[in-house]
Amino acid sequence: MASQYEDASKKLRRLPHVFARVLELPIHSSADVSVEETSDSFRFTAATPANTDHTNIAGDVRVHTIKIFPGVTKIVIRGVCSPLLDELKFDLWRFRLPASTRLDMASARCSSGGKLVVTVPKGLDEK
């Protein structure tokens, strides 16, 4: 019987829970985030917490593009004074991005009203 399970496990070529493109925001996974899709971009808007254990994003923010594995990329938004990127947090807000997004051109800013605004443009991929 063990050989039956070995054969089935060899057929698994890709982990089904790993998405090719993911956006990760430095806010709790249950936070309210407005997602707007236009013909040329995705826009994510969320209220910024003043200071959390994830990061301090009340000021400047940066966009980090991390290639996890060939074909698997994650956009991570962090404050300038935030902890290291390799710190693993499970309860952060994440969104699966479609293949048409341009991860290298993503931008983020904190508006004067205390809102985090992240824009991910769409376009032809450079593959």
GROMACS .gro file of C-alpha atoms in nm:
model
  127
    1MET     CA    1   0.000   0.000   0.000
    2ALA     CA    2   0.286   0.238   0.062
    3SER     CA    3   0.379   0.226  -0.305
    4GLN     CA    4   0.031   0.354  -0.398
    5TYR     CA    5   0.087   0.671  -0.192
    6GLU     CA    6   0.441   0.713  -0.324
    7ASP     CA    7   0.314   0.706  -0.683
    8ALA     CA    8   0.043   0.964  -0.605
    9SER     CA    9   0.291   1.198  -0.437
   10LYS     CA   10   0.528   1.185  -0.734
   11LYS     CA   11   0.253   1.320  -0.959
   12LEU     CA   12   0.225   1.641  -0.757
   13ARG     CA   13   0.431   1.891  -0.952
   14ARG     CA   14   0.310   2.219  -0.805
   15LEU     CA   15   0.172   2.315  -0.469
   16PRO     CA   16  -0.190   2.422  -0.522
   17HIS     CA   17  -0.183   2.685  -0.245
   18VAL     CA   18   0.114   2.876  -0.388
   19PHE     CA   19   0.006   3.155  -0.620
   20ALA     CA   20   0.236   3.303  -0.885
   21ARG     CA   21   0.175   3.669  -0.793
   22VAL     CA   22   0.073   3.796  -0.450
   23LEU     CA   23   0.040   4.141  -0.293
   24GLU     CA   24   0.102   4.157   0.083
   25LEU     CA   25  -0.002   4.465   0.281
   26PRO     CA   26   0.130   4.540   0.632
   27ILE     CA   27  -0.215   4.533   0.790
   28HIS     CA   28  -0.416   4.260   0.964
   29SER     CA   29  -0.579   4.001   0.740
   30SER     CA   30  -0.927   4.101   0.860
   31ALA     CA   31  -0.882   4.473   0.780
   32ASP     CA   32  -1.114   4.646   0.534
   33VAL     CA   33  -0.937   4.710   0.204
   34SER     CA   34  -1.100   4.877  -0.094
   35VAL     CA   35  -0.999   4.705  -0.420
   36GLU     CA   36  -1.066   4.896  -0.742
   37GLU     CA   37  -0.992   4.752  -1.085
   38THR     CA   38  -0.964   4.985  -1.383
   39SER     CA   39  -0.864   4.907  -1.738
   40ASP     CA   40  -0.500   4.989  -1.663
   41SER     CA   41  -0.443   4.906  -1.293
   42PHE     CA   42  -0.553   4.768  -0.958
   43ARG     CA   43  -0.578   5.014  -0.669
   44PHE     CA   44  -0.586   4.903  -0.306
   45THR     CA   45  -0.683   5.152  -0.035
   46ALA     CA   46  -0.678   5.083   0.339
   47ALA     CA   47  -0.670   5.281   0.662
   48THR     CA   48  -0.322   5.274   0.812
   49PRO     CA   49  -0.278   5.168   1.171
   50ALA     CA   50  -0.058   5.413   1.359
   51ASN     CA   51   0.178   5.149   1.492
   52THR     CA   52   0.140   4.772   1.493
   53ASP     CA   53   0.367   4.479   1.554
   54HIS     CA   54   0.392   4.432   1.177
   55THR     CA   55   0.528   4.772   1.085
   56ASN     CA   56   0.495   5.144   1.134
   57ILE     CA   57   0.342   5.271   0.811
   58ALA     CA   58   0.227   5.611   0.926
   59GLY     CA   59   0.500   5.776   0.717
   60ASP     CA   60   0.685   5.671   0.405
   61VAL     CA   61   0.631   5.327   0.256
   62ARG     CA   62   0.831   5.117   0.013
   63VAL     CA   63   0.743   4.849  -0.238
   64HIS     CA   64   0.963   4.539  -0.234
   65THR     CA   65   0.938   4.278  -0.509
   66ILE     CA   66   1.054   3.940  -0.385
   67LYS     CA   67   1.110   3.645  -0.619
   68ILE     CA   68   1.037   3.348  -0.397
   69PHE     CA   69   1.085   3.078  -0.658
   70PRO     CA   70   1.106   3.088  -1.041
   71GLY     CA   71   0.760   3.202  -1.149
   72VAL     CA   72   0.648   3.292  -0.794
   73THR     CA   73   0.672   3.661  -0.699
   74LYS     CA   74   0.541   3.854  -0.401
   75ILE     CA   75   0.501   4.231  -0.364
   76VAL     CA   76   0.556   4.334  -0.004
   77ILE     CA   77   0.464   4.682   0.122
   78ARG     CA   78   0.654   4.797   0.430
   79GLY     CA   79   0.720   5.121   0.609
   80VAL     CA   80   1.066   5.274   0.586
   81CYS     CA   81   1.126   5.197   0.957
   82SER     CA   82   0.973   4.849   0.942
   83PRO     CA   83   1.130   4.520   1.047
   84LEU     CA   84   1.317   4.297   0.806
   85LEU     CA   85   1.137   4.151   0.505
   86ASP     CA   86   1.229   3.794   0.588
   87GLU     CA   87   1.024   3.806   0.907
   88LEU     CA   88   0.735   3.563   0.859
   89LYS     CA   89   0.388   3.688   0.952
   90PHE     CA   90   0.080   3.477   0.890
   91ASP     CA   91  -0.199   3.723   0.967
   92LEU     CA   92  -0.122   3.987   0.703
   93TRP     CA   93  -0.362   4.096   0.429
   94ARG     CA   94  -0.286   3.925   0.096
   95PHE     CA   95  -0.435   3.942  -0.253
   96ARG     CA   96  -0.374   3.711  -0.548
   97LEU     CA   97  -0.279   3.917  -0.852
   98PRO     CA   98  -0.356   3.812  -1.211
   99ALA     CA   99  -0.084   3.743  -1.468
  100SER     CA  100  -0.158   4.072  -1.646
  101THR     CA  101  -0.015   4.286  -1.363
  102ARG     CA  102   0.323   4.462  -1.383
  103LEU     CA  103   0.481   4.386  -1.047
  104ASP     CA  104   0.796   4.583  -1.126
  105MET     CA  105   0.592   4.904  -1.161
  106ALA     CA  106   0.388   4.878  -0.839
  107SER     CA  107   0.379   5.191  -0.622
  108ALA     CA  108   0.265   5.273  -0.270
  109ARG     CA  109   0.206   5.591  -0.072
  110CYS     CA  110   0.042   5.709   0.247
  111SER     CA  111  -0.203   5.990   0.186
  112SER     CA  112  -0.243   6.280   0.424
  113GLY     CA  113  -0.577   6.132   0.537
  114GLY     CA  114  -0.405   5.827   0.685
  115LYS     CA  115  -0.480   5.594   0.394
  116LEU     CA  116  -0.236   5.348   0.240
  117VAL     CA  117  -0.279   5.349  -0.139
  118VAL     CA  118  -0.111   5.079  -0.347
  119THR     CA  119  -0.132   5.080  -0.727
  120VAL     CA  120  -0.034   4.780  -0.939
  121PRO     CA  121  -0.045   4.859  -1.313
  122LYS     CA  122  -0.167   4.614  -1.573
  123GLY     CA  123   0.005   4.551  -1.903
  124LEU     CA  124   0.178   4.295  -2.113
  125ASP     CA  125   0.419   4.080  -1.918
  126GLU     CA  126   0.782   4.081  -2.031
  127LYS     CA  127   0.817   3.701  -2.045
   0.00000   0.00000   0.00000
